[in-house]
Coordinates of C-alpha atoms in Angstrom, one line a residue:
X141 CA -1.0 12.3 9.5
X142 CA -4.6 12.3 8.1
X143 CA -5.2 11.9 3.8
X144 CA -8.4 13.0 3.0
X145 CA -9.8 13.2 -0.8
X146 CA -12.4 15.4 -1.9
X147 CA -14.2 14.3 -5.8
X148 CA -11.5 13.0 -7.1
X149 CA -11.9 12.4 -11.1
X150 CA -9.2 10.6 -13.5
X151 CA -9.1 8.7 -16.8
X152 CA -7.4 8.5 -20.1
X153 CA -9.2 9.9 -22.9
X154 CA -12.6 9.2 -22.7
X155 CA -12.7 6.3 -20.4
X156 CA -12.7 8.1 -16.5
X157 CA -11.2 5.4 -14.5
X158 CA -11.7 7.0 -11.2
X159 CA -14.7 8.6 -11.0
X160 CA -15.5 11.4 -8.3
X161 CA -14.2 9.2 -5.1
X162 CA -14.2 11.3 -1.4
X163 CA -12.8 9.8 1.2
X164 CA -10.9 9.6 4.4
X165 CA -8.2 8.2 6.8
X166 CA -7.1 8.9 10.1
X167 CA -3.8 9.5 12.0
X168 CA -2.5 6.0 12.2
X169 CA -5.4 4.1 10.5
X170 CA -4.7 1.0 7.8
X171 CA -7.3 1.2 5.0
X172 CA -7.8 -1.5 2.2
X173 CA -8.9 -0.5 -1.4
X174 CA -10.3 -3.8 -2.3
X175 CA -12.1 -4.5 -5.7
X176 CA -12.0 -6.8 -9.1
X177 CA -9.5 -6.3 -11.6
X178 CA -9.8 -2.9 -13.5
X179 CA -12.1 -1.2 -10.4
X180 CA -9.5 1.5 -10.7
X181 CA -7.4 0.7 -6.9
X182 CA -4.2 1.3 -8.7
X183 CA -5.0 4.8 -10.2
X184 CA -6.2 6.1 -7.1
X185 CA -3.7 5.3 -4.9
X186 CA -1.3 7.4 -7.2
X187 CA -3.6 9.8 -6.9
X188 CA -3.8 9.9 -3.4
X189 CA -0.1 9.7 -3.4
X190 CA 0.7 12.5 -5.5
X191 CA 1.9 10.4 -8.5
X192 CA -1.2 11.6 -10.8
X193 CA -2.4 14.8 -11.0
X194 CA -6.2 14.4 -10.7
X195 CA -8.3 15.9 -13.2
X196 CA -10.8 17.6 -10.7
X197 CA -10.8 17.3 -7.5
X198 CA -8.2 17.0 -4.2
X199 CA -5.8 15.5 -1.9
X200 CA -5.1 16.8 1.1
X201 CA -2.6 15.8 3.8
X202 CA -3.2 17.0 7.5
X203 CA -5.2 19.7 5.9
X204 CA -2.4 20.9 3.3
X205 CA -3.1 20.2 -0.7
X206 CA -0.6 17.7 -1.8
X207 CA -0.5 19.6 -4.9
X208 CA 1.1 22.7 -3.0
X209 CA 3.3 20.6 -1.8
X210 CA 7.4 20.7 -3.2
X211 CA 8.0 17.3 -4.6
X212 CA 11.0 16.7 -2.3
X213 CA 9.1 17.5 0.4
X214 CA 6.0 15.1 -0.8
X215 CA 8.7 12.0 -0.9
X216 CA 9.7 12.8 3.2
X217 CA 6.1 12.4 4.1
X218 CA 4.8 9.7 1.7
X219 CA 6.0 6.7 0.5
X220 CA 4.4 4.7 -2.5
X221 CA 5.3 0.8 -2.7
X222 CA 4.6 -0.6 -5.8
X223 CA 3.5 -4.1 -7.4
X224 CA 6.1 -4.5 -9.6
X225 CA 9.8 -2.7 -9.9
X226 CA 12.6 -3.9 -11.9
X227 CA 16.0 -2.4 -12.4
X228 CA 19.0 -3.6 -14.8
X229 CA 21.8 -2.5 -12.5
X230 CA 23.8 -4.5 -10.9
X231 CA 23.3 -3.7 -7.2
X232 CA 22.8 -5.2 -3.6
X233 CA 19.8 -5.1 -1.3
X234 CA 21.9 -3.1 0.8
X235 CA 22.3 -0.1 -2.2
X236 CA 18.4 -0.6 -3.2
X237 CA 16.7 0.2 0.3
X238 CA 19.9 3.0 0.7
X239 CA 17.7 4.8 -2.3
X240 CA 14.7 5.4 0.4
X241 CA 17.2 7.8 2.3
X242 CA 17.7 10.1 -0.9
X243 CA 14.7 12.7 -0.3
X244 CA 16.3 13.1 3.2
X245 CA 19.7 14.1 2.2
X246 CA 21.3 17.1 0.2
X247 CA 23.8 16.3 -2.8
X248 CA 26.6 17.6 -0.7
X249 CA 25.7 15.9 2.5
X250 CA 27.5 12.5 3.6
X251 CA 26.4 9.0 4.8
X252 CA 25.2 9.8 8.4
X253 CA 24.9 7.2 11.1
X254 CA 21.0 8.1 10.9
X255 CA 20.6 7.4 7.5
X256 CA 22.3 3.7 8.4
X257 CA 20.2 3.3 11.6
X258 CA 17.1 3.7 9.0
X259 CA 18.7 1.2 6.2
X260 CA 19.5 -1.6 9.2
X261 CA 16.0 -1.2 10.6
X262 CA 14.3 -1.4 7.5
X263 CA 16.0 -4.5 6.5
X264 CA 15.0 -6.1 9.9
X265 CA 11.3 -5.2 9.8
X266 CA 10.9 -7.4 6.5
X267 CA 13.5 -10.2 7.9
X268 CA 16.1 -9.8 5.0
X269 CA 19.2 -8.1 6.8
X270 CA 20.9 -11.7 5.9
X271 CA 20.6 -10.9 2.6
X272 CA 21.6 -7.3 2.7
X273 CA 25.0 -8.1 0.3
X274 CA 23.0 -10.1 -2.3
X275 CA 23.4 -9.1 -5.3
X276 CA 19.3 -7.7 -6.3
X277 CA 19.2 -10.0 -9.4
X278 CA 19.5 -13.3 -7.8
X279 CA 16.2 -12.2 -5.5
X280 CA 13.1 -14.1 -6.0
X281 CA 9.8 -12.1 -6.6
X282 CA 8.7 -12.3 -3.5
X283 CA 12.4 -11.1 -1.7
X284 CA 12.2 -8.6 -4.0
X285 CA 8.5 -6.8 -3.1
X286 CA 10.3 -7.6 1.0
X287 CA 13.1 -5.4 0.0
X288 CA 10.8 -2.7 -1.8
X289 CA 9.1 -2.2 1.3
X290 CA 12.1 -2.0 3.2
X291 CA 12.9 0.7 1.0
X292 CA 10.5 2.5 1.6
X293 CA 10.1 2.4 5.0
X294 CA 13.8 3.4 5.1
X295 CA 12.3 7.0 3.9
X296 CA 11.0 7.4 7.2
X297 CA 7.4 8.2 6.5
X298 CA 4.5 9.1 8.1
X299 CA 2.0 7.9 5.0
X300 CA 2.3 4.6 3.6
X301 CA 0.9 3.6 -0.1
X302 CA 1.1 0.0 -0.9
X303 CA -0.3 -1.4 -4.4
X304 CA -0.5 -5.4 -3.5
X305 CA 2.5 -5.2 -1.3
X306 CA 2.1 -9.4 -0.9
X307 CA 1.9 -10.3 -4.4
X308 CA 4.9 -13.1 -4.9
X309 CA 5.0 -13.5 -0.8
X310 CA 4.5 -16.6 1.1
X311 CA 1.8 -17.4 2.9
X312 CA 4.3 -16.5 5.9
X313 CA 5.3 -13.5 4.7
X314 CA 1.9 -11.6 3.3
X315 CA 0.8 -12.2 7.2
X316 CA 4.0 -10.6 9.1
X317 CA 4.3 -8.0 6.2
X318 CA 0.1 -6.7 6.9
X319 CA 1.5 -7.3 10.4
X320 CA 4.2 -4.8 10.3
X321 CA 2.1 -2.3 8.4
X322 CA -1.0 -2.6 10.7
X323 CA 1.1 -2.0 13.6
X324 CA 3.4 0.9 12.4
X325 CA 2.9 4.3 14.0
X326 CA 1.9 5.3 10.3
X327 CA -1.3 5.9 8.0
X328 CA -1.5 3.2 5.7
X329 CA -3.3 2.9 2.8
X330 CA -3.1 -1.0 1.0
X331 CA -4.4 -2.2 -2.2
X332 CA -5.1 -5.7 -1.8
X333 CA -6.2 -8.8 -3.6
X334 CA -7.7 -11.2 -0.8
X335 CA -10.3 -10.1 1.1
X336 CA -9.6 -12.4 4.0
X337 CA -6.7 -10.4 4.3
X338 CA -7.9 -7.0 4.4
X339 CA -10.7 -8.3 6.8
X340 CA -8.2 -9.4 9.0
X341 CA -5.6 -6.0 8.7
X342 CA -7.8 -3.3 7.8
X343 CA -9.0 -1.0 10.2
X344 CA -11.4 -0.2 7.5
X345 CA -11.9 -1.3 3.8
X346 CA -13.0 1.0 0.7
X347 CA -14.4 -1.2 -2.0
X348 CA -14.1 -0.2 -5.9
X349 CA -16.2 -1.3 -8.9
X350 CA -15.7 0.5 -12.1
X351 CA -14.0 4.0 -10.5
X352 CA -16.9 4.3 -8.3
X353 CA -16.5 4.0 -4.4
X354 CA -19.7 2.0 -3.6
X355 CA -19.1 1.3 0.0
X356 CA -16.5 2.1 3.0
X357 CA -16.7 1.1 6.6
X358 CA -15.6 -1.5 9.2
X359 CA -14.4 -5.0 7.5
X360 CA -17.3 -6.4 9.1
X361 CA -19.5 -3.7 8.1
X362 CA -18.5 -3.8 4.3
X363 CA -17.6 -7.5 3.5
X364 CA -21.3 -9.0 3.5
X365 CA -22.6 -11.9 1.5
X366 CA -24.5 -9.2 -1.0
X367 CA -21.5 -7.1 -1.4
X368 CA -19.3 -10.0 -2.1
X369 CA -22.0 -11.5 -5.0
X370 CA -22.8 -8.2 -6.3
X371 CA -19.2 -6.6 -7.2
X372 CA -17.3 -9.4 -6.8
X373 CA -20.0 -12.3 -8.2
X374 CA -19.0 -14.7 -6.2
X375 CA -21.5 -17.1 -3.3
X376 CA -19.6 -17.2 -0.3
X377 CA -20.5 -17.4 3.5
X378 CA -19.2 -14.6 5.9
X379 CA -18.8 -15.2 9.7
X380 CA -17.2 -13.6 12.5
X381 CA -13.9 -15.6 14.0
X382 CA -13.4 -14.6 16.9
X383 CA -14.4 -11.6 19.8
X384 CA -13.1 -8.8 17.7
X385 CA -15.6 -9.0 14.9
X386 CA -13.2 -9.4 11.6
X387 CA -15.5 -11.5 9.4
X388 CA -13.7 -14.8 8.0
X389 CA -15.2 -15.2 3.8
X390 CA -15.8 -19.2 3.1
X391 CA -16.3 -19.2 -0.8
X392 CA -18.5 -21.6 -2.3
X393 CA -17.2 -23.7 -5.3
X394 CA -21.0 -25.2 -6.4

């Protein structure tokens, strides 16, 4: 499933916080929004998710207008994982990734065996079915974000929105997680802090400063020496690793 976004415009009041971004992702591809604090990679994924309303401008999914979309139907197709969710209740991990089935059930229909199949799955894929009775409030941060993604992958969809999905993780764990969302049959869209990362993940990166998109491409395309000085103000050296081209950033401390 393709997202493609035509001009899209946000802000609150006077300050525009995404300011007339286009742009596009394929069937199946993995795209980074990568940029410095307050670039605006947050807003526009909700945008592109459907979570804000844009104040001109479009989202479309496989050619269809998100905003035509019924809202149930929306949550069956896309699934938005967030950097930070919290919840009072006392519940298991088991109950919290059971909350990704709700947009594909009615309120009279029952707990099928498909709806289990999904929850089992999706506690695999982020290695936490051992902890599938813990209680949710004894989780650390970064089991936590493991479970929210299990969560929404139990929704079954075919876009993925993830706003720093390894914030909290391990060093282990941010790599299988990218891992698992590179190599889902999925479009994925991930905002992410390290650029090492994306280069390493991404089929392609977008790159934020200020609202603006100021450059989109191929990791090795987008992640140059000028780039990383001029929006990110940092000297660094960028060099390809190995045979597949991903550049590798070495920043400079003097």
């Amino acid at each position: 499933m393709s997202v493609v976004a035509s001009n899209l415009v946000w802000g609150v009041r006077r300050k525009r916080i995404v300011s007339d971004v286009s742009l596009s992702v394929a069937q199946g591809e993995t795209l980074g929004l990568i940029g410095p604090n307050g670039s605006g990679k947050s807003s526009l994924l909700r945008l592109l998710a459907g979570l804000r309303r844009p104040q001109s401008g479009r989202v479309e999914i496989s050619g269809q207008d998100i905003s035509q979309i019924p809202r149930r139907a929306l949550a069956r197709q896309l699934a938005f994982v967030q950097q930070n969710a919290a919840t009072d209740t006392n519940v298991s991990v088991r109950d919290v990734v059971r909350l990704g089935r709700t947009p594909h059930r009615s309120a009279l229909s029952g707990w099928s065996a498909v709806d289990e199949l999904a929850v089992a799955s999706a506690l695999e894929r982020v290695d936490m079915t051992d902890r599938r009775a813990q209680p949710w409030q004894t989780l650390s941060g970064g089991e936590r974000q493991r479970v929210h993604i299990a969560r929404a992958l139990a929704q079954s969809p075919r876009v993925m929105f993830l706003d720093e999905p390894t914030n909290h993780l391990d060093i282990h764990h941010q790599i299988e997680i990218l891992r698992m969302v590179r190599d889902l049959d999925l479009t994925s869209i991930v905002a992410l802090h390290d650029l090492n990362l994306a280069a390493l993940f991404c089929d392609r990166i977008a790159v934020l400063q200020n609202g603006v998109l100021v450059a989109c491409g191929r990791p090795a395309e987008v992640l140059t020496q000028s780039l990383l000085r001029d929006i990110f103000r940092v000297q660094a050296e960028v060099n390809n690793i190995d045979q597949t081209g991903r550049p590798h950033i070495r920043f400079k401390t003097g």
